[in-house]
Each structure stands twice: as C-alpha cells, then as structure tokens.
Amino acid sequence: MSTAQEIRATLEPVLAPLGLVVEDVSVSPAGKRRLVRVLVDADIAGLDAADTTSAVPPLSLDAVAEATRAVSDELDASDVMGQAPYVLEVSSPGVGRPLASRDQLRRQVGRLVEVVHQDGTDTGRLTEVGTDSLTLEVQATKKTPAHHVTLDLDTVQRGTVQVEFTRAGTTNDAAVDDAGDDTSDDAHDDTHDPDETSALEGDH
C-alpha cells in the first residue's frame, strides 16, 4: 500500500463524522519536506435516492478549516507520515477537476457542465443525476432550439464544470460567497480555481 493509500485509509473514518469523504490524496516532494494534498468533498451517501435534482451546497471555508484541523490532528497522532517533515494542504475540488463518478456528477446539479461521452460532447446545465442517467438542459443557439439531453452514466467518460461569473439561481452575494476565497494559517495562494476552497498548514 502506498503512502497516499495509507493516508486515505487513515483519514476516511476521521472525516466521516464531519459529513465529508476523501476524494483524493497525493504526496509529492517539496525540497526537504513533502507536500501532502488531501481533497475532500461532501458525503452524499445519505441523500435520498429519489432526490435526483436538489443542489448540493459547495464546502464552506469553515468546513474546510474544520477538516484541516481533523486531518492535521490525525496525521500527527498516527505514524503514517513517518519522521520526515511535511506540509499539509486540505482543499475542496476546483472547477477544472474531471468528474468521473456518479457522486461527483450528482454534487454538480445546477451547474453548467461539459460532458464528454461515447457519442461526443454536450454542454448544458446539469438538471438531474439519477442512478443510471443524467440530464443536461442545453441553451438555444442560432441553429438549434433549447433542448434537454439525457445520457446513460455508463456512456459518460468525464464531466467538467464550466466557470460562471454569475450562476443561475444565485444572487451576486451568493456568487461571491461560493467563489471560495482560499484561507491559510501560514501561507496564502491565489492560484486556485474560483470554486476551490483550500487551507494550507506549515511544517509538521
């Protein structure tokens, strides 16, 4: 088992009570230290299976900060990182991250999403993600009227959220809040995607 896999197995039971799941873990060298990146997102396992259309709120700064504290405490208490120093970064997924699983797509209902599937590519507002299929609301163009596209999940290769400065159904204040300004105890990084919420900690 790799270090990243061991970290994931260590953190999953710690984050579950916070309503979070581990989406990805990576460990990379950073000089004499290692950079540990933990990607977390909302756990939607408890969502009613019949609910295929409600929006899942993105993670707030407070939620990511709480996750960062829990992850930091658990890694310090365990021996999974060994003796070498490391820097910890905990974040929520940014817009550019490919959506491959049903849960990843389900969290994006209400968003403008480009979906690559076996028959081509469609871009539209994701209105529904069921057990076996998803539905996009595609805007009208000069050549085609507005229409809906329904795709079997088995045919979907990946989806990608498209950046919107003002999202449909939100006020300007909500759009600003959802942009997810990065927060950090020891450093600040302005290079993240607008929807990514991240917390960076110093040496451990």
PDB file of N, CA and C in Angstrom, residues 125-184:
ATOM      1  N   ARG A 125     -26.729  22.920 -18.560  1.00  0.00           N
ATOM      2  CA  ARG A 125     -26.921  22.943 -17.117  1.00  0.00           C
ATOM      3  C   ARG A 125     -27.369  21.569 -16.663  1.00  0.00           C
ATOM      4  N   LEU A 126     -26.650  21.033 -15.699  1.00  0.00           N
ATOM      5  CA  LEU A 126     -26.959  19.701 -15.184  1.00  0.00           C
ATOM      6  C   LEU A 126     -28.197  19.801 -14.295  1.00  0.00           C
ATOM      7  N   THR A 127     -29.298  19.232 -14.741  1.00  0.00           N
ATOM      8  CA  THR A 127     -30.559  19.369 -14.014  1.00  0.00           C
ATOM      9  C   THR A 127     -30.920  18.142 -13.191  1.00  0.00           C
ATOM     10  N   GLU A 128     -30.339  17.002 -13.541  1.00  0.00           N
ATOM     11  CA  GLU A 128     -30.697  15.777 -12.818  1.00  0.00           C
ATOM     12  C   GLU A 128     -29.602  14.736 -12.987  1.00  0.00           C
ATOM     13  N   VAL A 129     -29.307  14.043 -11.890  1.00  0.00           N
ATOM     14  CA  VAL A 129     -28.415  12.885 -11.941  1.00  0.00           C
ATOM     15  C   VAL A 129     -29.095  11.761 -11.167  1.00  0.00           C
ATOM     16  N   GLY A 130     -29.532  10.758 -11.909  1.00  0.00           N
ATOM     17  CA  GLY A 130     -30.190   9.620 -11.285  1.00  0.00           C
ATOM     18  C   GLY A 130     -29.220   8.482 -11.046  1.00  0.00           C
ATOM     19  N   THR A 131     -29.769   7.311 -10.812  1.00  0.00           N
ATOM     20  CA  THR A 131     -28.931   6.134 -10.569  1.00  0.00           C
ATOM     21  C   THR A 131     -28.167   5.724 -11.815  1.00  0.00           C
ATOM     22  N   ASP A 132     -28.826   5.850 -12.982  1.00  0.00           N
ATOM     23  CA  ASP A 132     -28.234   5.333 -14.218  1.00  0.00           C
ATOM     24  C   ASP A 132     -28.059   6.390 -15.304  1.00  0.00           C
ATOM     25  N   SER A 133     -28.576   7.615 -15.101  1.00  0.00           N
ATOM     26  CA  SER A 133     -28.525   8.596 -16.178  1.00  0.00           C
ATOM     27  C   SER A 133     -28.416  10.006 -15.625  1.00  0.00           C
ATOM     28  N   LEU A 134     -28.078  10.937 -16.503  1.00  0.00           N
ATOM     29  CA  LEU A 134     -28.063  12.357 -16.156  1.00  0.00           C
ATOM     30  C   LEU A 134     -28.768  13.137 -17.260  1.00  0.00           C
ATOM     31  N   THR A 135     -29.217  14.343 -16.902  1.00  0.00           N
ATOM     32  CA  THR A 135     -29.911  15.192 -17.862  1.00  0.00           C
ATOM     33  C   THR A 135     -29.281  16.576 -17.882  1.00  0.00           C
ATOM     34  N   LEU A 136     -29.009  17.067 -19.087  1.00  0.00           N
ATOM     35  CA  LEU A 136     -28.483  18.409 -19.290  1.00  0.00           C
ATOM     36  C   LEU A 136     -29.540  19.271 -19.970  1.00  0.00           C
ATOM     37  N   GLU A 137     -29.653  20.517 -19.536  1.00  0.00           N
ATOM     38  CA  GLU A 137     -30.501  21.500 -20.195  1.00  0.00           C
ATOM     39  C   GLU A 137     -29.582  22.361 -21.075  1.00  0.00           C
ATOM     40  N   VAL A 138     -29.686  22.197 -22.369  1.00  0.00           N
ATOM     41  CA  VAL A 138     -28.796  22.874 -23.309  1.00  0.00           C
ATOM     42  C   VAL A 138     -29.474  24.133 -23.826  1.00  0.00           C
ATOM     43  N   GLN A 139     -28.771  25.264 -23.756  1.00  0.00           N
ATOM     44  CA  GLN A 139     -29.328  26.536 -24.197  1.00  0.00           C
ATOM     45  C   GLN A 139     -29.487  26.575 -25.709  1.00  0.00           C
ATOM     46  N   ALA A 140     -30.400  27.429 -26.139  1.00  0.00           N
ATOM     47  CA  ALA A 140     -30.626  27.602 -27.569  1.00  0.00           C
ATOM     48  C   ALA A 140     -29.442  28.313 -28.218  1.00  0.00           C
ATOM     49  N   THR A 141     -29.184  27.981 -29.461  1.00  0.00           N
ATOM     50  CA  THR A 141     -28.191  28.679 -30.269  1.00  0.00           C
ATOM     51  C   THR A 141     -28.896  29.209 -31.518  1.00  0.00           C
ATOM     52  N   LYS A 142     -28.137  29.853 -32.394  1.00  0.00           N
ATOM     53  CA  LYS A 142     -28.730  30.365 -33.630  1.00  0.00           C
ATOM     54  C   LYS A 142     -29.241  29.240 -34.517  1.00  0.00           C
ATOM     55  N   LYS A 143     -28.650  28.072 -34.353  1.00  0.00           N
ATOM     56  CA  LYS A 143     -29.009  26.954 -35.218  1.00  0.00           C
ATOM     57  C   LYS A 143     -29.963  25.954 -34.576  1.00  0.00           C
ATOM     58  N   THR A 144     -29.957  25.868 -33.239  1.00  0.00           N
ATOM     59  CA  THR A 144     -30.785  24.856 -32.569  1.00  0.00           C
ATOM     60  C   THR A 144     -31.572  25.471 -31.411  1.00  0.00           C
ATOM     61  N   PRO A 145     -32.798  25.007 -31.185  1.00  0.00           N
ATOM     62  CA  PRO A 145     -33.571  25.488 -30.037  1.00  0.00           C
ATOM     63  C   PRO A 145     -33.057  24.881 -28.737  1.00  0.00           C
ATOM     64  N   ALA A 146     -33.485  25.456 -27.618  1.00  0.00           N
ATOM     65  CA  ALA A 146     -33.137  24.880 -26.316  1.00  0.00           C
ATOM     66  C   ALA A 146     -33.701  23.460 -26.232  1.00  0.00           C
ATOM     67  N   HIS A 147     -32.954  22.573 -25.605  1.00  0.00           N
ATOM     68  CA  HIS A 147     -33.409  21.190 -25.520  1.00  0.00           C
ATOM     69  C   HIS A 147     -32.724  20.497 -24.344  1.00  0.00           C
ATOM     70  N   HIS A 148     -33.211  19.319 -24.016  1.00  0.00           N
ATOM     71  CA  HIS A 148     -32.629  18.507 -22.961  1.00  0.00           C
ATOM     72  C   HIS A 148     -31.907  17.308 -23.577  1.00  0.00           C
ATOM     73  N   VAL A 149     -30.795  16.965 -22.961  1.00  0.00           N
ATOM     74  CA  VAL A 149     -30.036  15.790 -23.372  1.00  0.00           C
ATOM     75  C   VAL A 149     -29.948  14.841 -22.187  1.00  0.00           C
ATOM     76  N   THR A 150     -30.376  13.614 -22.377  1.00  0.00           N
ATOM     77  CA  THR A 150     -30.281  12.599 -21.331  1.00  0.00           C
ATOM     78  C   THR A 150     -29.249  11.552 -21.756  1.00  0.00           C
ATOM     79  N   LEU A 151     -28.306  11.289 -20.862  1.00  0.00           N
ATOM     80  CA  LEU A 151     -27.210  10.366 -21.166  1.00  0.00           C
ATOM     81  C   LEU A 151     -27.149   9.260 -20.125  1.00  0.00           C
ATOM     82  N   ASP A 152     -26.913   8.041 -20.574  1.00  0.00           N
ATOM     83  CA  ASP A 152     -26.652   6.942 -19.644  1.00  0.00           C
ATOM     84  C   ASP A 152     -25.294   7.173 -18.983  1.00  0.00           C
ATOM     85  N   LEU A 153     -25.226   7.007 -17.686  1.00  0.00           N
ATOM     86  CA  LEU A 153     -23.963   7.216 -16.981  1.00  0.00           C
ATOM     87  C   LEU A 153     -22.870   6.288 -17.492  1.00  0.00           C
ATOM     88  N   ASP A 154     -23.251   5.117 -17.961  1.00  0.00           N
ATOM     89  CA  ASP A 154     -22.262   4.169 -18.480  1.00  0.00           C
ATOM     90  C   ASP A 154     -21.552   4.713 -19.718  1.00  0.00           C
ATOM     91  N   THR A 155     -22.185   5.654 -20.416  1.00  0.00           N
ATOM     92  CA  THR A 155     -21.585   6.206 -21.632  1.00  0.00           C
ATOM     93  C   THR A 155     -20.759   7.456 -21.354  1.00  0.00           C
ATOM     94  N   VAL A 156     -20.852   7.990 -20.129  1.00  0.00           N
ATOM     95  CA  VAL A 156     -20.150   9.230 -19.787  1.00  0.00           C
ATOM     96  C   VAL A 156     -18.690   8.932 -19.451  1.00  0.00           C
ATOM     97  N   GLN A 157     -17.796   9.621 -20.130  1.00  0.00           N
ATOM     98  CA  GLN A 157     -16.364   9.449 -19.877  1.00  0.00           C
ATOM     99  C   GLN A 157     -15.867  10.408 -18.808  1.00  0.00           C
ATOM    100  N   ARG A 158     -16.326  11.650 -18.883  1.00  0.00           N
ATOM    101  CA  ARG A 158     -15.973  12.622 -17.844  1.00  0.00           C
ATOM    102  C   ARG A 158     -16.835  13.876 -17.994  1.00  0.00           C
ATOM    103  N   GLY A 159     -16.943  14.613 -16.925  1.00  0.00           N
ATOM    104  CA  GLY A 159     -17.611  15.914 -16.968  1.00  0.00           C
ATOM    105  C   GLY A 159     -16.675  16.964 -16.390  1.00  0.00           C
ATOM    106  N   THR A 160     -16.874  18.209 -16.801  1.00  0.00           N
ATOM    107  CA  THR A 160     -16.064  19.304 -16.286  1.00  0.00           C
ATOM    108  C   THR A 160     -16.967  20.507 -16.043  1.00  0.00           C
ATOM    109  N   VAL A 161     -16.951  21.035 -14.826  1.00  0.00           N
ATOM    110  CA  VAL A 161     -17.744  22.225 -14.507  1.00  0.00           C
ATOM    111  C   VAL A 161     -17.166  23.423 -15.252  1.00  0.00           C
ATOM    112  N   GLN A 162     -18.050  24.213 -15.837  1.00  0.00           N
ATOM    113  CA  GLN A 162     -17.634  25.407 -16.561  1.00  0.00           C
ATOM    114  C   GLN A 162     -17.728  26.628 -15.647  1.00  0.00           C
ATOM    115  N   VAL A 163     -16.779  27.531 -15.755  1.00  0.00           N
ATOM    116  CA  VAL A 163     -16.746  28.717 -14.904  1.00  0.00           C
ATOM    117  C   VAL A 163     -17.882  29.660 -15.281  1.00  0.00           C
ATOM    118  N   GLU A 164     -18.622  30.112 -14.272  1.00  0.00           N
ATOM    119  CA  GLU A 164     -19.670  31.114 -14.461  1.00  0.00           C
ATOM    120  C   GLU A 164     -19.448  32.230 -13.451  1.00  0.00           C
ATOM    121  N   PHE A 165     -19.422  33.466 -13.928  1.00  0.00           N
ATOM    122  CA  PHE A 165     -19.225  34.582 -13.012  1.00  0.00           C
ATOM    123  C   PHE A 165     -20.482  34.824 -12.185  1.00  0.00           C
ATOM    124  N   THR A 166     -21.658  34.630 -12.771  1.00  0.00           N
ATOM    125  CA  THR A 166     -22.914  34.697 -12.033  1.00  0.00           C
ATOM    126  C   THR A 166     -23.698  33.455 -12.363  1.00  0.00           C
ATOM    127  N   ARG A 167     -23.837  32.609 -11.377  1.00  0.00           N
ATOM    128  CA  ARG A 167     -24.510  31.334 -11.590  1.00  0.00           C
ATOM    129  C   ARG A 167     -26.013  31.528 -11.571  1.00  0.00           C
ATOM    130  N   ALA A 168     -26.701  30.779 -12.418  1.00  0.00           N
ATOM    131  CA  ALA A 168     -28.161  30.851 -12.449  1.00  0.00           C
ATOM    132  C   ALA A 168     -28.732  30.482 -11.097  1.00  0.00           C
ATOM    133  N   GLY A 169     -29.713  31.284 -10.651  1.00  0.00           N
ATOM    134  CA  GLY A 169     -30.376  30.988  -9.389  1.00  0.00           C
ATOM    135  C   GLY A 169     -29.665  31.497  -8.166  1.00  0.00           C
ATOM    136  N   THR A 170     -28.598  32.313  -8.333  1.00  0.00           N
ATOM    137  CA  THR A 170     -27.890  32.860  -7.186  1.00  0.00           C
ATOM    138  C   THR A 170     -27.872  34.361  -7.274  1.00  0.00           C
ATOM    139  N   THR A 171     -27.761  35.001  -6.115  1.00  0.00           N
ATOM    140  CA  THR A 171     -27.590  36.439  -6.093  1.00  0.00           C
ATOM    141  C   THR A 171     -26.112  36.754  -6.236  1.00  0.00           C
ATOM    142  N   ASN A 172     -25.801  38.012  -6.429  1.00  0.00           N
ATOM    143  CA  ASN A 172     -24.400  38.391  -6.542  1.00  0.00           C
ATOM    144  C   ASN A 172     -23.626  38.040  -5.291  1.00  0.00           C
ATOM    145  N   ASP A 173     -24.244  38.258  -4.106  1.00  0.00           N
ATOM    146  CA  ASP A 173     -23.565  37.935  -2.851  1.00  0.00           C
ATOM    147  C   ASP A 173     -23.294  36.443  -2.753  1.00  0.00           C
ATOM    148  N   ALA A 174     -24.277  35.642  -3.183  1.00  0.00           N
ATOM    149  CA  ALA A 174     -24.097  34.193  -3.110  1.00  0.00           C
ATOM    150  C   ALA A 174     -22.983  33.750  -4.034  1.00  0.00           C
ATOM    151  N   ALA A 175     -22.926  34.379  -5.201  1.00  0.00           N
ATOM    152  CA  ALA A 175     -21.874  34.007  -6.147  1.00  0.00           C
ATOM    153  C   ALA A 175     -20.504  34.325  -5.583  1.00  0.00           C
ATOM    154  N   VAL A 176     -20.408  35.449  -4.858  1.00  0.00           N
ATOM    155  CA  VAL A 176     -19.133  35.810  -4.239  1.00  0.00           C
ATOM    156  C   VAL A 176     -18.777  34.823  -3.151  1.00  0.00           C
ATOM    157  N   ASP A 177     -19.769  34.458  -2.330  1.00  0.00           N
ATOM    158  CA  ASP A 177     -19.514  33.522  -1.250  1.00  0.00           C
ATOM    159  C   ASP A 177     -19.071  32.183  -1.797  1.00  0.00           C
ATOM    160  N   ASP A 178     -19.689  31.756  -2.912  1.00  0.00           N
ATOM    161  CA  ASP A 178     -19.403  30.441  -3.455  1.00  0.00           C
ATOM    162  C   ASP A 178     -18.067  30.404  -4.172  1.00  0.00           C
ATOM    163  N   ALA A 179     -17.466  31.579  -4.404  1.00  0.00           N
ATOM    164  CA  ALA A 179     -16.178  31.595  -5.092  1.00  0.00           C
ATOM    165  C   ALA A 179     -15.092  30.945  -4.262  1.00  0.00           C
ATOM    166  N   GLY A 180     -15.284  30.890  -2.932  1.00  0.00           N
ATOM    167  CA  GLY A 180     -14.373  30.123  -2.096  1.00  0.00           C
ATOM    168  C   GLY A 180     -13.003  30.739  -1.987  1.00  0.00           C
ATOM    169  N   ASP A 181     -12.875  31.926  -1.351  1.00  0.00           N
ATOM    170  CA  ASP A 181     -11.564  32.509  -1.138  1.00  0.00           C
ATOM    171  C   ASP A 181     -10.715  31.566  -0.314  1.00  0.00           C
ATOM    172  N   ASP A 182      -9.462  31.386  -0.725  1.00  0.00           N
ATOM    173  CA  ASP A 182      -8.563  30.497  -0.005  1.00  0.00           C
ATOM    174  C   ASP A 182      -8.233  31.061   1.365  1.00  0.00           C
ATOM    175  N   THR A 183      -8.006  30.164   2.321  1.00  0.00           N
ATOM    176  CA  THR A 183      -7.605  30.598   3.646  1.00  0.00           C
ATOM    177  C   THR A 183      -6.395  29.794   4.075  1.00  0.00           C
ATOM    178  N   SER A 184      -5.534  30.395   4.875  1.00  0.00           N
ATOM    179  CA  SER A 184      -4.301  29.719   5.264  1.00  0.00           C
ATOM    180  C   SER A 184      -3.807  30.249   6.585  1.00  0.00           C
TER     181      SER A 184
END
